[in-house]
């Protein structure tokens, strides 16, 4: 396998970037799980908080011909989401917060209704969703049920989202939630009947992919 790694001292490659990272151009170079894919080069296009890479690779088509391609991937790490569901009252806990990417792409006001979610950082998925449920919803979760692992936008984004459902009752609410102010979060907590949440999916008031998937998972098993 070729290794055409550049010697250009771009921050994040051979010299540390603003977050102290190096070797960002090494990700993907050693992959050999698929014999029909050979990685030729990896470039760091942007080394902001998350990383944009341009990878040159040879892909063997179904007719046997090799095709050289370039693909850009946005790497923000993996995430986890949780939908707390009260089976006695048949309600769910959701968040509402401003999302600039949605606002700039045609959402009426950028205020998205979502399941509580966040990046894993250094945590395992279950620890991450418990953390996010406490920070965003003000709830202490008990038993969690795994709903899915899903690539949400596999054409360009590497993120895998781990989806969970957790039972709750009013006694599990320990504070007001709202997120972390020092991270710019200003989150409204919504307790909504499940049927109303499903109606919000149908009429577009809920337009977030992971949230739709979790609501449908609960509805199918109710």
Short mmCIF file of C-alpha atoms in Angstrom, two decimals:
data_model
loop_
_atom_site.label_atom_id
_atom_site.label_comp_id
_atom_site.label_asym_id
_atom_site.label_seq_id
_atom_site.Cartn_x
_atom_site.Cartn_y
_atom_site.Cartn_z
CA UNK A 1 0.00 0.00 0.00
CA UNK A 2 1.33 3.44 -0.88
CA UNK A 3 2.00 5.94 1.91
CA UNK A 4 2.30 9.34 0.25
CA UNK A 5 2.11 11.24 3.52
CA UNK A 6 3.04 14.85 3.02
CA UNK A 7 5.95 16.44 4.90
CA UNK A 8 4.18 19.81 4.87
CA UNK A 9 4.15 20.95 8.53
CA UNK A 10 0.46 21.78 8.59
CA UNK A 11 -0.85 22.16 12.16
CA UNK A 12 -2.29 18.85 13.28
CA UNK A 13 0.01 16.74 11.12
CA UNK A 14 3.72 16.83 12.00
CA UNK A 15 3.33 19.83 14.32
CA UNK A 16 0.64 20.32 16.99
CA UNK A 17 -2.49 22.26 16.14
CA UNK A 18 -4.30 24.65 18.52
CA UNK A 19 -5.61 21.66 20.52
CA UNK A 20 -2.22 19.97 20.69
CA UNK A 21 -3.08 17.25 18.19
CA UNK A 22 -0.67 15.66 15.72
CA UNK A 23 -1.05 12.81 13.24
CA UNK A 24 -4.47 13.92 12.00
CA UNK A 25 -3.37 12.89 8.51
CA UNK A 26 -2.72 9.31 9.68
CA UNK A 27 -6.37 8.39 10.18
CA UNK A 28 -7.48 5.87 7.55
CA UNK A 29 -4.07 5.16 6.07
CA UNK A 30 -3.75 1.69 7.54
CA UNK A 31 -7.26 0.44 6.77
CA UNK A 32 -7.22 -2.92 4.95
CA UNK A 33 -10.57 -4.47 5.91
CA UNK A 34 -11.88 -4.15 2.37
CA UNK A 35 -9.54 -5.61 -0.32
CA UNK A 36 -11.35 -3.53 -2.94
CA UNK A 37 -10.27 -0.24 -1.35
CA UNK A 38 -6.67 1.04 -1.22
CA UNK A 39 -5.90 4.34 0.52
CA UNK A 40 -3.28 6.40 -1.35
CA UNK A 41 -3.13 9.69 0.56
CA UNK A 42 -4.79 11.60 3.39
CA UNK A 43 -4.72 15.41 3.61
CA UNK A 44 -5.93 17.57 6.49
CA UNK A 45 -8.09 20.26 4.90
CA UNK A 46 -9.25 21.93 8.11
CA UNK A 47 -8.08 21.40 11.69
CA UNK A 48 -10.67 23.36 13.61
CA UNK A 49 -12.50 21.94 16.62
CA UNK A 50 -13.38 19.01 14.36
CA UNK A 51 -11.36 17.72 11.42
CA UNK A 52 -11.99 17.79 7.67
CA UNK A 53 -9.88 15.36 5.64
CA UNK A 54 -9.47 14.76 1.91
CA UNK A 55 -8.61 11.14 1.16
CA UNK A 56 -7.38 9.80 -2.18
CA UNK A 57 -8.25 6.13 -2.64
CA UNK A 58 -8.51 3.47 -5.33
CA UNK A 59 -11.81 1.59 -5.37
CA UNK A 60 -12.37 -1.60 -7.40
CA UNK A 61 -15.69 -1.45 -9.19
CA UNK A 62 -17.99 -4.45 -9.54
CA UNK A 63 -16.74 -5.04 -13.11
CA UNK A 64 -13.16 -5.31 -11.83
CA UNK A 65 -11.88 -1.90 -12.97
CA UNK A 66 -10.04 0.29 -10.47
CA UNK A 67 -11.31 3.84 -10.02
CA UNK A 68 -9.30 6.59 -8.31
CA UNK A 69 -11.49 8.80 -6.14
CA UNK A 70 -11.18 11.65 -3.66
CA UNK A 71 -13.53 11.86 -0.69
CA UNK A 72 -13.81 14.52 2.00
CA UNK A 73 -14.83 13.37 5.47
CA UNK A 74 -15.88 15.50 8.42
CA UNK A 75 -14.78 13.91 11.69
CA UNK A 76 -16.50 15.23 14.82
CA UNK A 77 -16.24 12.02 16.84
CA UNK A 78 -19.09 9.67 17.70
CA UNK A 79 -22.21 10.60 19.62
CA UNK A 80 -25.03 9.18 21.70
CA UNK A 81 -28.69 10.14 22.12
CA UNK A 82 -31.38 9.10 24.58
CA UNK A 83 -35.17 9.35 24.64
CA UNK A 84 -36.59 9.04 28.18
CA UNK A 85 -40.08 7.50 28.09
CA UNK A 86 -42.53 7.30 30.99
CA UNK A 87 -44.51 4.11 30.28
CA UNK A 88 -47.16 4.92 32.91
CA UNK A 89 -48.07 8.35 31.53
CA UNK A 90 -46.84 7.61 27.98
CA UNK A 91 -44.79 10.80 27.83
CA UNK A 92 -41.30 11.54 26.52
CA UNK A 93 -38.70 14.13 27.46
CA UNK A 94 -37.27 16.25 24.65
CA UNK A 95 -35.13 19.35 24.28
CA UNK A 96 -35.55 22.53 22.26
CA UNK A 97 -32.52 24.63 21.38
CA UNK A 98 -31.17 26.87 18.63
CA UNK A 99 -29.27 25.09 15.84
CA UNK A 100 -27.53 27.44 13.40
CA UNK A 101 -26.94 24.80 10.67
CA UNK A 102 -30.70 24.12 10.58
CA UNK A 103 -31.54 27.82 10.65
CA UNK A 104 -29.25 28.60 7.71
CA UNK A 105 -30.71 25.67 5.72
CA UNK A 106 -34.36 26.63 5.72
CA UNK A 107 -35.71 25.73 9.17
CA UNK A 108 -38.31 28.33 10.24
CA UNK A 109 -36.35 29.60 13.26
CA UNK A 110 -33.54 27.12 13.97
CA UNK A 111 -35.18 26.02 17.22
CA UNK A 112 -35.00 22.23 16.89
CA UNK A 113 -36.88 19.77 19.07
CA UNK A 114 -34.56 16.84 19.75
CA UNK A 115 -33.69 13.94 21.97
CA UNK A 116 -30.93 14.73 24.45
CA UNK A 117 -27.60 13.97 22.82
CA UNK A 118 -23.93 14.75 22.80
CA UNK A 119 -20.50 13.59 21.70
CA UNK A 120 -18.92 10.67 23.51
CA UNK A 121 -15.65 12.50 24.14
CA UNK A 122 -13.73 9.98 26.27
CA UNK A 123 -16.85 8.20 27.61
CA UNK A 124 -18.58 4.99 26.54
CA UNK A 125 -22.06 5.53 24.97
CA UNK A 126 -24.09 4.67 28.09
CA UNK A 127 -22.03 6.98 30.29
CA UNK A 128 -22.38 9.72 27.68
CA UNK A 129 -26.18 9.55 27.49
CA UNK A 130 -26.50 9.53 31.26
CA UNK A 131 -24.30 12.63 31.37
CA UNK A 132 -26.32 14.39 28.67
CA UNK A 133 -29.65 13.44 30.28
CA UNK A 134 -28.53 15.04 33.54
CA UNK A 135 -27.07 18.15 31.93
CA UNK A 136 -29.80 18.80 29.37
CA UNK A 137 -32.94 17.30 30.94
CA UNK A 138 -32.15 17.34 34.65
CA UNK A 139 -33.01 13.65 34.93
CA UNK A 140 -31.29 10.66 36.51
CA UNK A 141 -31.77 7.66 34.20
CA UNK A 142 -32.08 4.06 35.33
CA UNK A 143 -32.03 1.09 32.96
CA UNK A 144 -31.23 1.92 29.35
CA UNK A 145 -32.26 -0.05 26.26
CA UNK A 146 -30.10 0.13 23.15
CA UNK A 147 -32.18 1.11 20.12
CA UNK A 148 -29.58 1.46 17.35
CA UNK A 149 -26.10 2.37 16.15
CA UNK A 150 -26.43 4.46 13.02
CA UNK A 151 -24.33 6.47 10.59
CA UNK A 152 -26.44 9.60 10.18
CA UNK A 153 -24.82 11.08 7.06
CA UNK A 154 -22.36 8.47 5.71
CA UNK A 155 -21.66 10.28 2.47
CA UNK A 156 -19.40 12.78 4.23
CA UNK A 157 -19.66 12.61 8.04
CA UNK A 158 -17.88 9.86 9.97
CA UNK A 159 -20.06 10.13 13.09
CA UNK A 160 -21.81 7.03 14.42
CA UNK A 161 -24.72 7.78 16.78
CA UNK A 162 -25.66 5.32 19.55
CA UNK A 163 -29.38 5.59 20.31
CA UNK A 164 -30.96 4.63 23.64
CA UNK A 165 -34.38 4.65 25.28
CA UNK A 166 -34.69 4.89 29.06
CA UNK A 167 -37.71 4.61 31.33
CA UNK A 168 -38.35 7.48 33.73
CA UNK A 169 -40.94 8.81 36.17
CA UNK A 170 -41.44 12.26 37.73
CA UNK A 171 -39.42 11.09 40.73
CA UNK A 172 -36.32 10.85 38.52
CA UNK A 173 -36.27 14.58 37.77
CA UNK A 174 -33.48 16.02 39.93
CA UNK A 175 -33.11 19.58 38.60
CA UNK A 176 -34.20 21.92 35.81
CA UNK A 177 -31.62 20.82 33.22
CA UNK A 178 -30.94 23.35 30.50
CA UNK A 179 -27.41 22.38 29.47
CA UNK A 180 -24.05 23.94 30.27
CA UNK A 181 -23.99 27.72 30.00
CA UNK A 182 -20.20 27.79 29.62
CA UNK A 183 -20.61 25.71 26.46
CA UNK A 184 -23.19 28.14 25.06
CA UNK A 185 -26.16 25.85 25.75
CA UNK A 186 -29.59 27.31 26.50
CA UNK A 187 -31.90 24.28 26.38
CA UNK A 188 -35.63 24.18 27.03
CA UNK A 189 -36.95 20.89 28.44
CA UNK A 190 -40.21 19.60 26.96
CA UNK A 191 -42.36 16.81 28.39
CA UNK A 192 -44.68 15.70 25.62
CA UNK A 193 -47.23 12.85 25.27
CA UNK A 194 -45.81 10.27 22.88
CA UNK A 195 -48.78 10.62 20.52
CA UNK A 196 -48.20 14.38 20.36
CA UNK A 197 -44.50 13.84 19.64
CA UNK A 198 -45.40 11.50 16.78
CA UNK A 199 -47.83 14.12 15.45
CA UNK A 200 -44.96 16.65 15.60
CA UNK A 201 -42.93 14.33 13.39
CA UNK A 202 -45.80 14.06 10.92
CA UNK A 203 -46.33 17.83 10.63
CA UNK A 204 -42.64 18.78 10.65
CA UNK A 205 -42.32 20.30 14.10
CA UNK A 206 -39.80 17.55 14.85
CA UNK A 207 -37.29 17.37 12.01
CA UNK A 208 -34.23 15.84 13.67
CA UNK A 209 -33.24 12.42 12.33
CA UNK A 210 -32.07 10.69 15.52
CA UNK A 211 -35.15 11.92 17.38
CA UNK A 212 -37.53 10.61 14.72
CA UNK A 213 -35.80 7.22 14.85
CA UNK A 214 -36.05 6.99 18.64
CA UNK A 215 -39.71 8.05 18.69
CA UNK A 216 -40.59 5.47 16.04
CA UNK A 217 -38.66 2.81 17.98
CA UNK A 218 -40.72 3.51 21.10
CA UNK A 219 -44.00 3.69 19.13
CA UNK A 220 -43.37 0.31 17.50
CA UNK A 221 -42.79 -1.33 20.90
CA UNK A 222 -45.42 0.49 22.95
#
